[in-house]
Amino acid sequence: MKFFIDTANLDQIKEAQDLGIIDGVTTNPSLMAKEGIAGEQNILDHYKAICEIVDGDVSAEVIGTDFETMVKEGEMLAELHPQIVVKVPIIREGLKAISYFSKKGIRTNCTLIFSSGQALLAAKAGASYVSPFIGRLDDISSDGLQLIEDIRSIYDNYDFDTEILAASVRNAMHIIECAHIGADVMTGPLSAMVSLLNHPLTDKGLATFLADHKKLNG
Ligand code: E4P
């Protein structure tokens, strides 16, 4: 399973890249705003800076909600860097845009997926990735991981090429369960990825090893 980091923070992206555990980055307009990135040129420069840090795919989201604007924005984003994947919301005009981009060889990430029907439509339109938001479903007492399982089964029935990018990942168990189910990618904060390291027996074992070494070596 590929690991993408879900942030627009350059320091966190660098930190994750240095750990050698990430295969790409996802951003969204809220994450860009959180970093204070505003204005077209600054936004484009920031995406470019992210692409220069990581080797893998970098999702950059369109803001327009009509076909023409999405196409204009998406083409501009795709031209920016070969690693850019154009992120498009699952709305009627978005489907049209995904289908257009797919025919032009521009890769897309269909976002804000909350049902298997939406994921099926995105795959039919030719999305490269679909992003089901598992944490936000859990937040409303729905089962986010069940959605990943449903989409996996539907895509496997028909051999769709669209990759399942489990998004809105919040914790280590989300990551483990996504890996069990067979999500192609997961995206989440660095803290969730790093928490996979934690095990009390590792801490206890290391403390004992170091203490035993110290007894003889000082
Ligand atoms: C997906 O690409 C989104 O950027 C993201 O995963 C949303 O996560 P959140 O629910 O933690 O905001």
mmCIF file of C-alpha atoms and ligand atoms in Angstrom:
data_model
loop_
_atom_site.group_PDB
_atom_site.id
_atom_site.type_symbol
_atom_site.label_atom_id
_atom_site.label_comp_id
_atom_site.label_asym_id
_atom_site.label_seq_id
_atom_site.Cartn_x
_atom_site.Cartn_y
_atom_site.Cartn_z
ATOM 1 C CA MET A 1 0.000 0.000 0.000
ATOM 2 C CA LYS A 2 1.314 3.427 -0.910
ATOM 3 C CA PHE A 3 1.501 6.107 1.803
ATOM 4 C CA PHE A 4 0.623 9.683 0.867
ATOM 5 C CA ILE A 5 0.919 12.513 3.374
ATOM 6 C CA ASP A 6 -2.162 14.718 3.630
ATOM 7 C CA THR A 7 -0.746 18.179 4.172
ATOM 8 C CA ALA A 8 0.515 21.285 2.412
ATOM 9 C CA ASN A 9 3.130 21.901 5.110
ATOM 10 C CA LEU A 10 6.582 21.748 3.491
ATOM 11 C CA ASP A 11 8.413 20.900 6.755
ATOM 12 C CA GLN A 12 6.152 17.928 7.416
ATOM 13 C CA ILE A 13 6.495 16.749 3.837
ATOM 14 C CA LYS A 14 10.313 16.972 4.136
ATOM 15 C CA GLU A 15 10.223 15.130 7.461
ATOM 16 C CA ALA A 16 8.126 12.299 5.990
ATOM 17 C CA GLN A 17 10.322 12.162 2.883
ATOM 18 C CA ASP A 18 13.447 11.881 5.072
ATOM 19 C CA LEU A 19 11.870 8.959 6.953
ATOM 20 C CA GLY A 20 11.580 7.223 3.579
ATOM 21 C CA ILE A 21 7.946 6.222 4.069
ATOM 22 C CA ILE A 22 5.955 8.383 1.673
ATOM 23 C CA ASP A 23 5.016 7.836 -1.939
ATOM 24 C CA GLY A 24 3.169 11.082 -2.560
ATOM 25 C CA VAL A 25 1.196 14.015 -1.186
ATOM 26 C CA THR A 26 -2.452 15.036 -1.127
ATOM 27 C CA THR A 27 -3.587 18.588 -0.527
ATOM 28 C CA ASN A 28 -6.950 20.306 -0.511
ATOM 29 C CA PRO A 29 -8.026 23.961 -0.392
ATOM 30 C CA SER A 30 -8.421 23.843 3.409
ATOM 31 C CA LEU A 31 -4.891 22.469 3.881
ATOM 32 C CA MET A 32 -3.482 25.150 1.549
ATOM 33 C CA ALA A 33 -5.364 27.853 3.488
ATOM 34 C CA LYS A 34 -4.001 26.443 6.761
ATOM 35 C CA GLU A 35 -0.480 27.193 5.462
ATOM 36 C CA GLY A 36 -1.571 30.731 4.512
ATOM 37 C CA ILE A 37 -1.030 30.099 0.773
ATOM 38 C CA ALA A 38 -3.207 32.524 -1.208
ATOM 39 C CA GLY A 39 -3.199 34.015 -4.715
ATOM 40 C CA GLU A 40 -2.838 32.056 -7.950
ATOM 41 C CA GLN A 41 0.936 32.392 -8.373
ATOM 42 C CA ASN A 42 1.688 31.552 -4.725
ATOM 43 C CA ILE A 43 -0.555 28.505 -4.935
ATOM 44 C CA LEU A 44 1.155 27.281 -8.125
ATOM 45 C CA ASP A 45 4.617 27.932 -6.644
ATOM 46 C CA HIS A 46 3.669 25.987 -3.532
ATOM 47 C CA TYR A 47 2.567 22.940 -5.549
ATOM 48 C CA LYS A 48 5.855 23.132 -7.452
ATOM 49 C CA ALA A 49 7.799 23.275 -4.177
ATOM 50 C CA ILE A 50 5.973 20.148 -2.950
ATOM 51 C CA CYS A 51 6.805 18.316 -6.201
ATOM 52 C CA GLU A 52 10.467 19.174 -5.705
ATOM 53 C CA ILE A 53 10.500 17.492 -2.269
ATOM 54 C CA VAL A 54 8.770 14.200 -3.088
ATOM 55 C CA ASP A 55 9.180 11.740 -5.942
ATOM 56 C CA GLY A 56 5.541 10.623 -6.181
ATOM 57 C CA ASP A 57 2.132 11.984 -7.096
ATOM 58 C CA VAL A 58 0.954 15.315 -5.707
ATOM 59 C CA SER A 59 -2.792 15.988 -5.718
ATOM 60 C CA ALA A 60 -3.757 19.602 -6.404
ATOM 61 C CA GLU A 61 -7.445 20.480 -6.228
ATOM 62 C CA VAL A 62 -9.477 22.609 -8.621
ATOM 63 C CA ILE A 63 -11.652 25.333 -7.112
ATOM 64 C CA GLY A 64 -14.149 25.778 -9.956
ATOM 65 C CA THR A 65 -17.402 23.826 -9.889
ATOM 66 C CA ASP A 66 -18.353 24.168 -13.560
ATOM 67 C CA PHE A 67 -16.813 22.119 -16.365
ATOM 68 C CA GLU A 68 -15.059 24.970 -18.185
ATOM 69 C CA THR A 69 -13.395 26.367 -15.064
ATOM 70 C CA MET A 70 -12.346 22.913 -13.871
ATOM 71 C CA VAL A 71 -10.795 22.142 -17.258
ATOM 72 C CA LYS A 72 -8.941 25.478 -17.342
ATOM 73 C CA GLU A 73 -7.617 25.064 -13.805
ATOM 74 C CA GLY A 74 -6.824 21.366 -14.247
ATOM 75 C CA GLU A 75 -4.846 21.937 -17.438
ATOM 76 C CA MET A 76 -2.856 24.699 -15.763
ATOM 77 C CA LEU A 77 -2.121 22.468 -12.751
ATOM 78 C CA ALA A 78 -1.151 19.481 -14.910
ATOM 79 C CA GLU A 79 1.260 21.626 -16.926
ATOM 80 C CA LEU A 80 2.985 22.740 -13.745
ATOM 81 C CA HIS A 81 4.757 19.437 -13.087
ATOM 82 C CA PRO A 82 4.487 15.822 -14.310
ATOM 83 C CA GLN A 83 3.835 14.646 -10.725
ATOM 84 C CA ILE A 84 0.632 16.688 -10.413
ATOM 85 C CA VAL A 85 -2.648 14.792 -10.211
ATOM 86 C CA VAL A 86 -5.709 17.025 -10.658
ATOM 87 C CA LYS A 87 -8.142 16.652 -7.777
ATOM 88 C CA VAL A 88 -11.791 17.035 -8.778
ATOM 89 C CA PRO A 89 -14.907 16.787 -6.574
ATOM 90 C CA ILE A 90 -17.519 14.120 -7.284
ATOM 91 C CA ILE A 91 -20.211 16.375 -8.713
ATOM 92 C CA ARG A 92 -21.933 16.180 -12.122
ATOM 93 C CA GLU A 93 -19.598 18.717 -13.762
ATOM 94 C CA GLY A 94 -16.672 17.039 -12.040
ATOM 95 C CA LEU A 95 -17.463 13.725 -13.720
ATOM 96 C CA LYS A 96 -17.495 15.453 -17.095
ATOM 97 C CA ALA A 97 -14.135 17.058 -16.311
ATOM 98 C CA ILE A 98 -12.626 13.731 -15.174
ATOM 99 C CA SER A 99 -13.749 12.086 -18.379
ATOM 100 C CA TYR A 100 -12.235 14.977 -20.410
ATOM 101 C CA PHE A 101 -8.937 14.829 -18.482
ATOM 102 C CA SER A 102 -8.787 11.053 -18.846
ATOM 103 C CA LYS A 103 -9.068 11.318 -22.637
ATOM 104 C CA LYS A 104 -6.275 13.914 -22.637
ATOM 105 C CA GLY A 105 -3.983 11.738 -20.477
ATOM 106 C CA ILE A 106 -4.240 14.060 -17.460
ATOM 107 C CA ARG A 107 -4.383 12.068 -14.229
ATOM 108 C CA THR A 108 -7.145 12.778 -11.704
ATOM 109 C CA ASN A 109 -8.066 12.150 -8.078
ATOM 110 C CA CYS A 110 -11.831 12.188 -7.587
ATOM 111 C CA THR A 111 -12.421 13.568 -4.114
ATOM 112 C CA LEU A 112 -15.189 13.818 -1.500
ATOM 113 C CA ILE A 113 -16.315 10.229 -2.068
ATOM 114 C CA PHE A 114 -18.785 9.049 0.577
ATOM 115 C CA SER A 115 -20.583 6.176 -1.205
ATOM 116 C CA SER A 116 -19.718 3.205 -3.392
ATOM 117 C CA GLY A 117 -22.058 4.563 -6.086
ATOM 118 C CA GLN A 118 -19.967 7.732 -6.300
ATOM 119 C CA ALA A 119 -16.806 5.601 -6.538
ATOM 120 C CA LEU A 120 -18.343 3.542 -9.345
ATOM 121 C CA LEU A 121 -19.202 6.682 -11.325
ATOM 122 C CA ALA A 122 -15.697 8.096 -10.836
ATOM 123 C CA ALA A 123 -14.143 4.875 -12.143
ATOM 124 C CA LYS A 124 -16.496 4.834 -15.134
ATOM 125 C CA ALA A 125 -15.430 8.409 -15.969
ATOM 126 C CA GLY A 126 -11.777 7.326 -15.890
ATOM 127 C CA ALA A 127 -10.479 8.709 -12.579
ATOM 128 C CA SER A 128 -6.927 7.615 -11.745
ATOM 129 C CA TYR A 129 -7.709 7.672 -8.000
ATOM 130 C CA VAL A 130 -10.873 7.869 -5.893
ATOM 131 C CA SER A 131 -10.679 9.365 -2.414
ATOM 132 C CA PRO A 132 -13.244 7.932 0.026
ATOM 133 C CA PHE A 133 -13.088 9.943 3.283
ATOM 134 C CA ILE A 134 -13.145 7.331 6.027
ATOM 135 C CA GLY A 135 -12.547 9.582 9.055
ATOM 136 C CA ARG A 136 -15.375 11.939 8.128
ATOM 137 C CA LEU A 137 -17.760 8.970 7.781
ATOM 138 C CA ASP A 138 -16.685 7.674 11.186
ATOM 139 C CA ASP A 139 -17.334 11.182 12.550
ATOM 140 C CA ILE A 140 -21.033 10.841 11.679
ATOM 141 C CA SER A 141 -21.244 7.304 13.134
ATOM 142 C CA SER A 142 -21.060 5.684 9.718
ATOM 143 C CA ASP A 143 -18.487 2.992 8.844
ATOM 144 C CA GLY A 144 -15.649 4.475 6.792
ATOM 145 C CA LEU A 145 -13.695 1.232 6.490
ATOM 146 C CA GLN A 146 -16.790 -0.625 5.262
ATOM 147 C CA LEU A 147 -16.892 1.835 2.357
ATOM 148 C CA ILE A 148 -13.288 0.976 1.433
ATOM 149 C CA GLU A 149 -14.230 -2.716 1.511
ATOM 150 C CA ASP A 150 -17.314 -2.139 -0.690
ATOM 151 C CA ILE A 151 -15.363 -0.148 -3.282
ATOM 152 C CA ARG A 152 -12.560 -2.760 -3.310
ATOM 153 C CA SER A 153 -15.080 -5.508 -4.046
ATOM 154 C CA ILE A 154 -16.840 -3.509 -6.800
ATOM 155 C CA TYR A 155 -13.592 -2.500 -8.505
ATOM 156 C CA ASP A 156 -12.260 -6.062 -8.361
ATOM 157 C CA ASN A 157 -15.444 -7.419 -9.957
ATOM 158 C CA TYR A 158 -14.742 -5.390 -13.073
ATOM 159 C CA ASP A 159 -10.970 -4.862 -13.005
ATOM 160 C CA PHE A 160 -11.216 -1.068 -12.902
ATOM 161 C CA ASP A 161 -7.788 0.590 -13.078
ATOM 162 C CA THR A 162 -8.846 3.369 -10.687
ATOM 163 C CA GLU A 163 -6.803 3.227 -7.486
ATOM 164 C CA ILE A 164 -8.548 3.399 -4.116
ATOM 165 C CA LEU A 165 -6.940 6.207 -2.119
ATOM 166 C CA ALA A 166 -8.300 5.883 1.419
ATOM 167 C CA ALA A 167 -8.487 9.489 2.637
ATOM 168 C CA SER A 168 -9.330 11.258 5.876
ATOM 169 C CA VAL A 169 -7.252 8.638 7.682
ATOM 170 C CA ARG A 170 -6.979 9.547 11.349
ATOM 171 C CA ASN A 171 -5.065 6.822 13.192
ATOM 172 C CA ALA A 172 -2.871 3.731 13.049
ATOM 173 C CA MET A 173 -5.804 1.289 13.044
ATOM 174 C CA HIS A 174 -7.296 3.012 9.994
ATOM 175 C CA ILE A 175 -3.976 2.402 8.206
ATOM 176 C CA ILE A 176 -3.735 -1.258 9.246
ATOM 177 C CA GLU A 177 -7.352 -1.956 8.286
ATOM 178 C CA CYS A 178 -6.917 -0.227 4.914
ATOM 179 C CA ALA A 179 -3.910 -2.461 4.274
ATOM 180 C CA HIS A 180 -5.946 -5.570 5.219
ATOM 181 C CA ILE A 181 -8.775 -4.564 2.900
ATOM 182 C CA GLY A 182 -6.390 -3.828 0.056
ATOM 183 C CA ALA A 183 -6.702 -0.068 -0.427
ATOM 184 C CA ASP A 184 -4.085 0.905 -3.020
ATOM 185 C CA VAL A 185 -3.073 4.055 -1.166
ATOM 186 C CA MET A 186 -3.837 5.760 2.112
ATOM 187 C CA THR A 187 -3.418 9.434 2.888
ATOM 188 C CA GLY A 188 -3.213 10.874 6.357
ATOM 189 C CA PRO A 189 -1.166 12.989 8.742
ATOM 190 C CA LEU A 190 2.450 12.079 9.539
ATOM 191 C CA SER A 191 1.429 11.523 13.193
ATOM 192 C CA ALA A 192 -0.826 8.591 12.190
ATOM 193 C CA MET A 193 1.975 6.983 10.142
ATOM 194 C CA VAL A 194 4.582 7.435 12.857
ATOM 195 C CA SER A 195 2.223 5.987 15.484
ATOM 196 C CA LEU A 196 2.599 2.635 13.671
ATOM 197 C CA LEU A 197 6.042 2.538 15.291
ATOM 198 C CA ASN A 198 4.672 2.337 18.826
ATOM 199 C CA HIS A 199 4.896 -0.899 20.784
ATOM 200 C CA PRO A 200 5.618 -1.156 24.525
ATOM 201 C CA LEU A 201 7.658 -4.345 24.016
ATOM 202 C CA THR A 202 9.935 -2.491 21.596
ATOM 203 C CA ASP A 203 10.543 0.251 24.186
ATOM 204 C CA LYS A 204 11.066 -2.302 26.965
ATOM 205 C CA GLY A 205 13.341 -4.491 24.812
ATOM 206 C CA LEU A 206 15.503 -1.563 23.739
ATOM 207 C CA ALA A 207 15.835 -0.291 27.323
ATOM 208 C CA THR A 208 16.998 -3.774 28.418
ATOM 209 C CA PHE A 209 19.493 -4.101 25.535
ATOM 210 C CA LEU A 210 21.015 -0.714 26.348
ATOM 211 C CA ALA A 211 21.137 -1.391 30.110
ATOM 212 C CA ASP A 212 22.829 -4.799 29.583
ATOM 213 C CA HIS A 213 25.383 -3.229 27.251
ATOM 214 C CA LYS A 214 26.088 -0.471 29.773
ATOM 215 C CA LYS A 215 26.713 -2.975 32.585
ATOM 216 C CA LEU A 216 29.844 -4.244 30.838
ATOM 217 C CA ASN A 217 30.845 -1.258 28.763
ATOM 218 C CA GLY A 218 30.030 1.623 31.016
HETATM 219 C C1 E4P B 1 -8.200 13.909 1.035
HETATM 220 O O1 E4P B 1 -7.500 13.973 0.057
HETATM 221 C C2 E4P B 1 -8.412 15.000 1.978
HETATM 222 O O2 E4P B 1 -7.401 15.960 1.801
HETATM 223 C C3 E4P B 1 -8.299 14.584 3.411
HETATM 224 O O3 E4P B 1 -7.868 13.257 3.568
HETATM 225 C C4 E4P B 1 -9.418 14.988 4.264
HETATM 226 O O4 E4P B 1 -9.110 14.615 5.580
HETATM 227 P P1 E4P B 1 -9.820 15.257 6.858
HETATM 228 O O5 E4P B 1 -11.179 14.650 6.991
HETATM 229 O O6 E4P B 1 -8.918 14.862 7.997
HETATM 230 O O7 E4P B 1 -9.878 16.733 6.634
#
